[in-house]
Tab-separated table of C-alpha atoms in Angstrom:
chain	number	residue	atom	x	y	z
A	6	UNK	CA	8.684	-9.513	40.627
A	7	UNK	CA	7.325	-13.276	40.925
A	8	UNK	CA	7.975	-15.711	38.880
A	9	UNK	CA	5.190	-15.084	35.818
A	10	UNK	CA	5.168	-11.774	35.968
A	11	UNK	CA	9.703	-11.913	35.553
A	12	UNK	CA	8.671	-14.487	33.017
A	13	UNK	CA	5.996	-12.522	30.906
A	14	UNK	CA	8.965	-8.941	31.137
A	15	UNK	CA	11.060	-11.173	29.329
A	16	UNK	CA	8.581	-12.718	26.768
A	17	UNK	CA	7.241	-9.888	25.388
A	18	UNK	CA	11.675	-8.146	25.667
A	19	UNK	CA	12.348	-10.826	22.823
A	20	UNK	CA	9.252	-10.319	20.992
A	21	UNK	CA	10.768	-6.620	20.693
A	22	UNK	CA	14.561	-7.567	20.247
A	23	UNK	CA	12.377	-10.238	16.874
A	24	UNK	CA	11.123	-7.101	15.428
A	25	UNK	CA	14.274	-4.977	15.945
A	26	UNK	CA	16.081	-8.020	13.663
A	27	UNK	CA	13.086	-8.200	11.006
A	28	UNK	CA	12.594	-4.648	10.833
A	29	UNK	CA	16.543	-3.601	10.555
A	30	UNK	CA	16.611	-6.637	7.891
A	31	UNK	CA	14.367	-4.956	5.897
A	32	UNK	CA	13.210	-8.264	2.326
A	33	UNK	CA	14.289	-6.865	-0.349
A	34	UNK	CA	11.883	-7.991	-3.823
A	35	UNK	CA	13.659	-6.654	-6.978
A	36	UNK	CA	11.716	-7.937	-10.537
A	37	UNK	CA	13.506	-8.978	-13.590
A	38	UNK	CA	12.102	-8.433	-17.240
A	39	UNK	CA	13.894	-8.750	-20.319
A	40	UNK	CA	14.285	-12.305	-22.749
A	41	UNK	CA	16.762	-15.181	-22.956
A	42	UNK	CA	19.646	-12.915	-21.393
A	43	UNK	CA	18.269	-12.516	-17.749
A	44	UNK	CA	16.445	-16.190	-17.892
A	45	UNK	CA	19.261	-18.811	-18.615
A	46	UNK	CA	20.533	-20.347	-16.438
A	47	UNK	CA	17.915	-18.770	-13.855
A	48	UNK	CA	20.063	-15.744	-13.513
A	49	UNK	CA	17.868	-14.221	-11.264
A	50	UNK	CA	17.547	-16.806	-8.663
A	51	UNK	CA	21.335	-17.205	-9.241
A	52	UNK	CA	21.302	-14.186	-8.451
A	53	UNK	CA	19.331	-14.251	-5.075
A	54	UNK	CA	21.401	-16.956	-3.744
A	55	UNK	CA	24.874	-14.674	-4.102
A	56	UNK	CA	22.190	-12.221	-2.395
A	57	UNK	CA	21.463	-13.949	0.953
A	58	UNK	CA	25.500	-16.166	0.554
A	59	UNK	CA	26.289	-12.160	1.432
A	60	UNK	CA	23.797	-11.301	4.201
A	61	UNK	CA	21.140	-9.960	1.762
A	62	UNK	CA	17.191	-10.939	2.441
A	63	UNK	CA	16.264	-10.940	-0.261
A	64	UNK	CA	13.545	-12.848	-2.529
A	65	UNK	CA	14.288	-12.471	-6.373
A	66	UNK	CA	10.728	-12.855	-8.508
A	67	UNK	CA	11.336	-12.707	-13.266
A	68	UNK	CA	9.144	-11.630	-16.236
A	69	UNK	CA	9.937	-13.144	-19.043
A	70	UNK	CA	10.138	-14.196	-22.736
A	71	UNK	CA	12.905	-15.331	-24.924
A	72	UNK	CA	13.092	-12.530	-27.379
A	73	UNK	CA	11.123	-10.381	-25.992
A	74	UNK	CA	12.312	-6.037	-26.917
A	75	UNK	CA	11.052	-3.262	-24.947
A	76	UNK	CA	8.050	-2.715	-26.967
A	77	UNK	CA	7.041	-5.930	-26.240
A	78	UNK	CA	6.944	-6.674	-23.002
A	79	UNK	CA	5.392	-3.076	-23.025
A	80	UNK	CA	1.959	-4.694	-24.197
A	81	UNK	CA	2.219	-7.877	-22.053
A	82	UNK	CA	-1.094	-7.876	-19.431
A	83	UNK	CA	1.081	-10.019	-16.746
A	84	UNK	CA	4.107	-7.613	-16.553
A	85	UNK	CA	1.248	-4.843	-15.657
A	86	UNK	CA	-0.377	-6.965	-13.615
A	87	UNK	CA	2.596	-7.570	-11.163
A	88	UNK	CA	3.240	-4.177	-10.855
A	89	UNK	CA	-0.258	-2.830	-9.563
A	90	UNK	CA	-0.250	-6.109	-7.312
A	91	UNK	CA	2.745	-6.680	-5.713
A	92	UNK	CA	5.394	-3.656	-4.325
A	93	UNK	CA	9.524	-4.196	-5.879
A	94	UNK	CA	11.910	-1.852	-3.896
A	95	UNK	CA	14.299	-2.949	-7.735
A	96	UNK	CA	13.082	-3.751	-10.953
A	97	UNK	CA	15.633	-4.131	-13.587
A	98	UNK	CA	14.367	-4.097	-17.646
A	99	UNK	CA	16.094	-5.510	-19.653
A	100	UNK	CA	15.531	-5.208	-23.961
A	101	UNK	CA	16.778	-7.413	-26.766
A	102	UNK	CA	20.504	-6.330	-27.859
A	103	UNK	CA	19.442	-6.048	-31.457
A	104	UNK	CA	17.734	-2.967	-30.854
A	105	UNK	CA	19.871	-0.621	-29.847
A	106	UNK	CA	21.303	-1.095	-33.386
A	107	UNK	CA	18.380	0.255	-35.513
A	108	UNK	CA	17.684	3.357	-36.900
A	109	UNK	CA	15.992	6.311	-34.968
A	110	UNK	CA	13.553	5.886	-36.532
A	111	UNK	CA	12.419	1.951	-35.103
A	112	UNK	CA	13.769	4.263	-30.969
A	113	UNK	CA	10.353	7.071	-32.203
A	114	UNK	CA	8.530	4.904	-33.862
A	115	UNK	CA	8.510	1.335	-31.252
A	116	UNK	CA	11.170	1.875	-28.365
A	117	UNK	CA	10.603	5.654	-26.790
A	118	UNK	CA	6.627	4.799	-26.591
A	119	UNK	CA	6.810	1.878	-25.522
A	120	UNK	CA	9.405	2.725	-22.028
A	121	UNK	CA	6.806	5.960	-21.673
A	122	UNK	CA	4.425	3.446	-21.163
A	123	UNK	CA	5.941	0.934	-18.845
A	124	UNK	CA	7.857	3.850	-16.932
A	125	UNK	CA	4.997	5.853	-16.535
A	126	UNK	CA	3.517	2.953	-15.381
A	127	UNK	CA	5.909	1.359	-12.535
A	128	UNK	CA	6.850	4.808	-11.427
A	129	UNK	CA	2.508	5.321	-10.881
A	130	UNK	CA	2.599	1.893	-8.890
A	131	UNK	CA	5.823	1.455	-7.456
A	132	UNK	CA	6.847	5.440	-7.035
A	133	UNK	CA	9.281	4.132	-3.681
A	134	UNK	CA	10.645	1.115	-7.058
A	135	UNK	CA	14.900	1.968	-6.964
A	136	UNK	CA	15.006	1.665	-11.738
A	137	UNK	CA	17.298	0.198	-14.126
A	138	UNK	CA	17.865	-0.828	-17.052
A	139	UNK	CA	20.545	-3.292	-18.066
A	140	UNK	CA	23.497	-3.216	-20.758
A	141	UNK	CA	23.644	-6.302	-22.528
A	142	UNK	CA	27.329	-8.134	-24.213
A	143	UNK	CA	27.522	-8.375	-28.062
A	144	UNK	CA	27.299	-11.503	-29.860
A	145	UNK	CA	31.088	-12.652	-29.458
A	146	UNK	CA	32.042	-12.541	-33.885
A	147	UNK	CA	29.852	-8.979	-33.882
A	148	UNK	CA	27.124	-9.165	-35.802
A	149	UNK	CA	27.174	-11.094	-38.977
A	150	UNK	CA	23.435	-8.943	-39.791
A	151	UNK	CA	24.754	-5.727	-39.461
A	152	UNK	CA	27.638	-4.864	-41.048
A	153	UNK	CA	28.768	-1.982	-39.436
A	154	UNK	CA	29.054	-3.787	-36.778
A	155	UNK	CA	30.490	-7.117	-36.877
A	156	UNK	CA	33.243	-7.483	-34.391
A	157	UNK	CA	31.941	-7.422	-30.703
A	158	UNK	CA	33.819	-3.857	-30.454
A	159	UNK	CA	31.647	-1.735	-33.414
A	160	UNK	CA	28.598	-3.976	-31.330
A	161	UNK	CA	28.940	-2.928	-27.625
A	162	UNK	CA	30.022	0.303	-28.762
A	163	UNK	CA	26.313	0.519	-30.174
A	164	UNK	CA	24.740	-1.562	-27.142
A	165	UNK	CA	26.471	1.216	-25.278
A	166	UNK	CA	25.441	3.945	-26.526
A	167	UNK	CA	22.207	2.343	-27.034
A	168	UNK	CA	21.361	2.230	-23.044
A	169	UNK	CA	23.228	5.426	-22.349
A	170	UNK	CA	20.521	7.223	-24.355
A	171	UNK	CA	17.870	5.737	-22.286
A	172	UNK	CA	19.857	6.712	-19.302
A	173	UNK	CA	19.839	10.203	-20.557
A	174	UNK	CA	16.400	10.831	-21.887
A	175	UNK	CA	14.590	9.171	-18.667
A	176	UNK	CA	17.090	9.354	-16.010
A	177	UNK	CA	17.059	6.222	-15.079
A	178	UNK	CA	20.973	3.884	-14.222
A	179	UNK	CA	22.158	1.335	-17.073
A	180	UNK	CA	24.202	-1.873	-14.543
A	181	UNK	CA	26.739	-1.786	-17.857
A	182	UNK	CA	26.714	-6.034	-17.949
A	183	UNK	CA	27.625	-5.660	-21.554
A	184	UNK	CA	31.258	-3.207	-20.481
A	185	UNK	CA	31.801	-6.026	-17.563
A	186	UNK	CA	31.602	-9.180	-19.843
A	187	UNK	CA	32.875	-7.684	-22.678
A	188	UNK	CA	37.222	-6.887	-20.166
A	189	UNK	CA	36.243	-9.959	-19.287
A	190	UNK	CA	35.954	-11.624	-22.069
A	191	UNK	CA	39.522	-9.863	-23.866
A	192	UNK	CA	41.395	-9.869	-20.409
A	193	UNK	CA	41.351	-13.726	-20.648
A	194	UNK	CA	39.853	-15.082	-23.903
A	195	UNK	CA	39.616	-18.874	-22.440
A	196	UNK	CA	36.841	-18.445	-20.757
A	197	UNK	CA	33.724	-19.595	-21.660
A	198	UNK	CA	30.837	-17.418	-21.351
A	199	UNK	CA	28.833	-18.097	-24.594
A	200	UNK	CA	27.152	-21.146	-25.476
A	201	UNK	CA	27.244	-22.335	-29.574
A	202	UNK	CA	25.595	-19.753	-30.577
A	203	UNK	CA	28.329	-16.962	-29.723
A	204	UNK	CA	25.130	-15.437	-27.653
A	205	UNK	CA	23.531	-17.003	-25.004
A	206	UNK	CA	25.746	-17.587	-21.336
A	207	UNK	CA	26.939	-20.199	-20.252
A	208	UNK	CA	26.467	-21.132	-16.474
A	209	UNK	CA	29.459	-19.630	-16.113
A	210	UNK	CA	28.665	-16.413	-17.899
A	211	UNK	CA	25.678	-15.744	-15.704
A	212	UNK	CA	27.578	-15.664	-13.470
A	213	UNK	CA	29.079	-12.789	-14.091
A	214	UNK	CA	26.299	-11.351	-15.368
A	215	UNK	CA	24.508	-12.138	-11.374
A	216	UNK	CA	27.511	-10.955	-9.415
A	217	UNK	CA	27.285	-8.218	-11.838
A	218	UNK	CA	24.021	-7.889	-11.171
A	219	UNK	CA	24.727	-7.942	-6.950
A	220	UNK	CA	27.499	-4.978	-6.997
A	221	UNK	CA	25.277	-2.364	-8.470
A	222	UNK	CA	22.656	-3.059	-6.626
A	223	UNK	CA	23.892	-3.424	-3.270
A	224	UNK	CA	27.349	-1.667	-4.462
A	225	UNK	CA	29.284	-4.131	-2.815
A	226	UNK	CA	31.952	-6.897	-4.225
A	227	UNK	CA	30.715	-10.092	-4.605
A	228	UNK	CA	34.685	-11.314	-3.581
A	229	UNK	CA	33.409	-14.120	-0.625
A	230	UNK	CA	29.853	-14.801	-1.987
A	231	UNK	CA	28.528	-19.017	-2.544
A	232	UNK	CA	30.733	-20.859	-5.291
A	233	UNK	CA	26.660	-22.577	-6.272
A	234	UNK	CA	27.284	-25.313	-8.942
A	235	UNK	CA	30.235	-24.013	-11.191
A	236	UNK	CA	32.906	-26.072	-11.337
A	237	UNK	CA	35.858	-24.935	-12.138
A	238	UNK	CA	36.284	-22.879	-8.968
A	239	UNK	CA	39.737	-20.643	-10.256
A	240	UNK	CA	36.817	-19.385	-12.809
A	241	UNK	CA	34.352	-17.889	-9.080
A	242	UNK	CA	37.173	-17.247	-7.637
A	243	UNK	CA	38.370	-15.135	-10.586
A	244	UNK	CA	35.405	-13.339	-12.155
A	245	UNK	CA	33.653	-12.215	-8.113
A	246	UNK	CA	37.262	-10.385	-7.884
A	247	UNK	CA	37.252	-8.674	-11.884
A	248	UNK	CA	34.157	-8.158	-10.744
A	249	UNK	CA	34.512	-6.242	-7.929
A	250	UNK	CA	37.395	-3.997	-9.245
A	251	UNK	CA	35.721	-3.077	-11.912
A	252	UNK	CA	32.596	-2.017	-9.642
A	253	UNK	CA	35.153	0.263	-8.399
A	254	UNK	CA	36.440	1.902	-11.839
A	255	UNK	CA	34.525	5.427	-12.683
A	256	UNK	CA	33.059	4.048	-15.874
A	257	UNK	CA	31.267	1.297	-14.219
A	258	UNK	CA	29.735	4.362	-12.101
A	259	UNK	CA	29.196	6.522	-14.178
A	260	UNK	CA	26.317	4.037	-15.696
A	261	UNK	CA	25.473	3.561	-12.158
A	262	UNK	CA	25.178	7.352	-11.001
A	263	UNK	CA	21.705	8.378	-10.530
A	264	UNK	CA	20.906	11.207	-13.290
A	265	UNK	CA	17.426	12.641	-11.107
């Protein structure tokens, strides 16, 4: 074999190896749909960096707007264009926390029809996408507008029941962020997951959300992921370890169980 043929042989072999490597590490495209509980601190980007630091090939986008409910999302042209024009491997849907506190009439008249429409669109245009609901957390002091939910545990129970209802109705697993969040606050009351409004997440709070998303979507502990921008290194390590343990619990796995 002359030198020219040898060079050509190795060049072709190199191309085949590169192609095989690229195929084995397919990029996962993930879309987050939600409101400020998703976009604060650019949580989707935090999630992306965590996943990449753990060796995943991933690209993340989000379609979000403050105070948006499932009903309002179901009317967004931008969302429908994204579902028509792009291919997604994972789609995470987050609604309003207060929606889960409403009576059944509101659910029947607005929430269910909206999700019927939205999920039908996803299943028609993104038949291979894995869809999750994103369970939110309770306000630090519960919902001051509703006496029945005026403490964080009663509010969380209502929110969790609402998402469990959606899980059963639509056969869509739930990422139980709210459960992990509340357990962390109880275990570490000195932690600072809430902003002063007692509702929205600090950067640490968004980091906990992103770690929980990583464990749910990839089925792995976030331990060892990049620390990013939290100044308190102990908080990073504590969040990673806590989420890693919670992910392995029966309750966490119950919400993730595929009902199909």
